[in-house]
């Protein structure tokens, strides 16, 4: 695997994890568990992924409609 392939795989993993975290957070919200430690940890992770995705978008390294 060359460097570009590894980058694209990492980016896909980041996007997939970001979406999965959103689904998990929504489930916890619906269960009324938005004050739990797990919820806050997942929210923190989602914010980190969001920052990474924003940087990639800024440099046009990710399609705007992919996320």
Backbone as numpy.savetxt, mean C-alpha at the origin, in Angstrom:
# Nx Ny Nz CAx CAy CAz Cx Cy Cz
16.91 -12.60 -13.07 16.06 -11.42 -13.07 16.96 -10.18 -13.07
16.71 -9.28 -13.97 17.51 -8.07 -13.99 16.92 -7.02 -13.06
17.61 -5.92 -12.95 17.23 -4.88 -11.99 15.84 -4.32 -12.26
15.50 -4.08 -13.51 14.18 -3.54 -13.86 13.07 -4.52 -13.47
13.28 -5.80 -13.72 12.28 -6.80 -13.34 12.09 -6.84 -11.83
13.18 -6.76 -11.08 13.08 -6.75 -9.61 12.34 -5.51 -9.13
12.63 -4.37 -9.76 11.93 -3.13 -9.39 10.44 -3.26 -9.65
10.07 -3.77 -10.83 8.65 -3.91 -11.17 7.95 -4.89 -10.25
8.63 -5.97 -9.86 8.04 -6.92 -8.93 7.84 -6.27 -7.56
8.84 -5.53 -7.11 8.72 -4.84 -5.83 7.58 -3.83 -5.86
7.45 -3.10 -6.95 6.38 -2.12 -7.08 5.02 -2.80 -7.07
4.89 -3.92 -7.77 3.64 -4.67 -7.76 3.31 -5.16 -6.35
4.32 -5.62 -5.61 4.11 -6.06 -4.23 3.63 -4.91 -3.36
4.23 -3.75 -3.53 3.82 -2.57 -2.75 2.37 -2.22 -3.04
2.00 -2.20 -4.31 0.63 -1.85 -4.68 -0.36 -2.89 -4.16
-0.02 -4.17 -4.29 -0.91 -5.22 -3.79 -1.06 -5.15 -2.27
0.04 -4.94 -1.56 -0.02 -4.81 -0.11 -0.85 -3.60 0.30
-0.70 -2.50 -0.43 -1.47 -1.28 -0.16 -2.97 -1.57 -0.27
-3.36 -2.26 -1.33 -4.77 -2.58 -1.54 -5.28 -3.55 -0.47
-4.48 -4.56 -0.14 -4.87 -5.53 0.89 -5.03 -4.84 2.24
-4.14 -3.93 2.56 -4.25 -3.20 3.82 -5.53 -2.38 3.86
-5.89 -1.78 2.74 -7.14 -1.01 2.67 -8.35 -1.89 2.96
-8.35 -3.09 2.39 -9.46 -4.02 2.62 -9.51 -4.46 4.08
-8.34 -4.76 4.65 -8.27 -5.19 6.04 -8.73 -4.06 6.98
-8.30 -2.85 6.70 -8.71 -1.71 7.52 -10.21 -1.48 7.43
-10.77 -1.62 6.25 -12.21 -1.46 6.07 -12.98 -2.50 6.89
-12.47 -3.72 6.88 -13.11 -4.79 7.66 -13.07 -4.46 9.16
-11.92 -4.00 9.63 -11.80 -3.64 11.04 -12.71 -2.46 11.39
-12.81 -1.49 10.48 -13.71 -0.35 10.71 -15.16 -0.83 10.83
-15.55 -1.71 9.93 -16.92 -2.23 9.95 -17.21 -3.02 11.22
-16.18 -3.64 11.79 -16.34 -4.40 13.03 -16.20 -3.50 14.26
-16.02 -2.20 14.06 -15.89 -1.27 15.16 -14.56 -1.38 15.89
-13.54 -1.86 15.22 -12.24 -2.07 15.86 -11.21 -1.04 15.40
-11.67 0.18 15.17 -10.75 1.20 14.68 -9.92 1.86 15.78
-10.04 1.41 17.01 -9.21 1.93 18.10 -8.19 0.90 18.56
-8.14 -0.25 17.90 -7.25 -1.32 18.34 -5.81 -1.07 17.87
-4.90 -1.75 18.53 -3.49 -1.66 18.16 -3.27 -2.19 16.75
-3.92 -3.29 16.43 -3.77 -3.87 15.09 -4.20 -2.87 14.02
-5.32 -2.20 14.24 -5.81 -1.21 13.28 -4.79 -0.10 13.09
-4.25 0.39 14.19 -3.28 1.49 14.10 -1.98 1.06 13.42
-1.55 -0.18 13.68 -0.35 -0.69 13.01 -0.57 -0.80 11.51
-1.72 -1.35 11.12 -2.03 -1.49 9.70 -2.17 -0.13 9.03
-2.76 0.82 9.73 -2.91 2.16 9.19 -1.53 2.80 8.97
-0.62 2.59 9.91 0.74 3.09 9.75 1.43 2.49 8.53
1.27 1.19 8.35 1.85 0.53 7.18 1.25 1.08 5.89
-0.06 1.29 5.90 -0.71 1.80 4.70 -0.20 3.20 4.37
0.03 4.01 5.38 0.56 5.35 5.15 1.97 5.31 4.56
2.79 4.37 5.03 4.14 4.22 4.47 4.05 3.83 3.00
3.21 2.84 2.68 3.03 2.44 1.29 2.49 3.59 0.46
1.61 4.37 1.02 1.05 5.51 0.32 2.13 6.53 -0.03
3.04 6.77 0.89 4.15 7.69 0.64 5.05 7.17 -0.48
5.35 5.87 -0.46 6.19 5.27 -1.49 5.52 5.40 -2.85
4.24 5.08 -2.91 3.48 5.16 -4.16 3.45 6.60 -4.67
3.28 7.56 -3.77 3.27 8.97 -4.16 4.60 9.39 -4.79
5.69 8.92 -4.22 7.01 9.24 -4.79 7.14 8.65 -6.19
6.72 7.40 -6.35 6.79 6.77 -7.68 5.91 7.50 -8.68
4.76 7.95 -8.26 3.87 8.70 -9.16 4.50 10.03 -9.55
5.15 10.68 -8.61 5.77 11.98 -8.86 6.80 11.89 -9.99
7.50 10.78 -10.06 8.53 10.60 -11.08 8.02 9.77 -12.27
6.71 9.64 -12.37 6.07 8.90 -13.46 6.61 7.48 -13.60
6.87 6.83 -12.47 7.32 5.45 -12.47 6.17 4.48 -12.26
4.98 5.03 -12.10 3.80 4.20 -11.88 2.64 4.84 -12.62
1.80 4.02 -13.20 0.62 4.54 -13.88 -0.33 5.14 -12.86
-0.90 6.28 -13.20 -1.80 6.98 -12.28 -3.04 6.14 -11.95
-3.46 5.29 -12.88 -4.68 4.50 -12.67 -4.40 3.13 -12.08
-3.15 2.81 -11.78 -2.81 1.48 -11.27 -3.20 1.33 -9.81
-3.26 2.42 -9.08 -3.60 2.38 -7.65 -4.96 2.97 -7.45
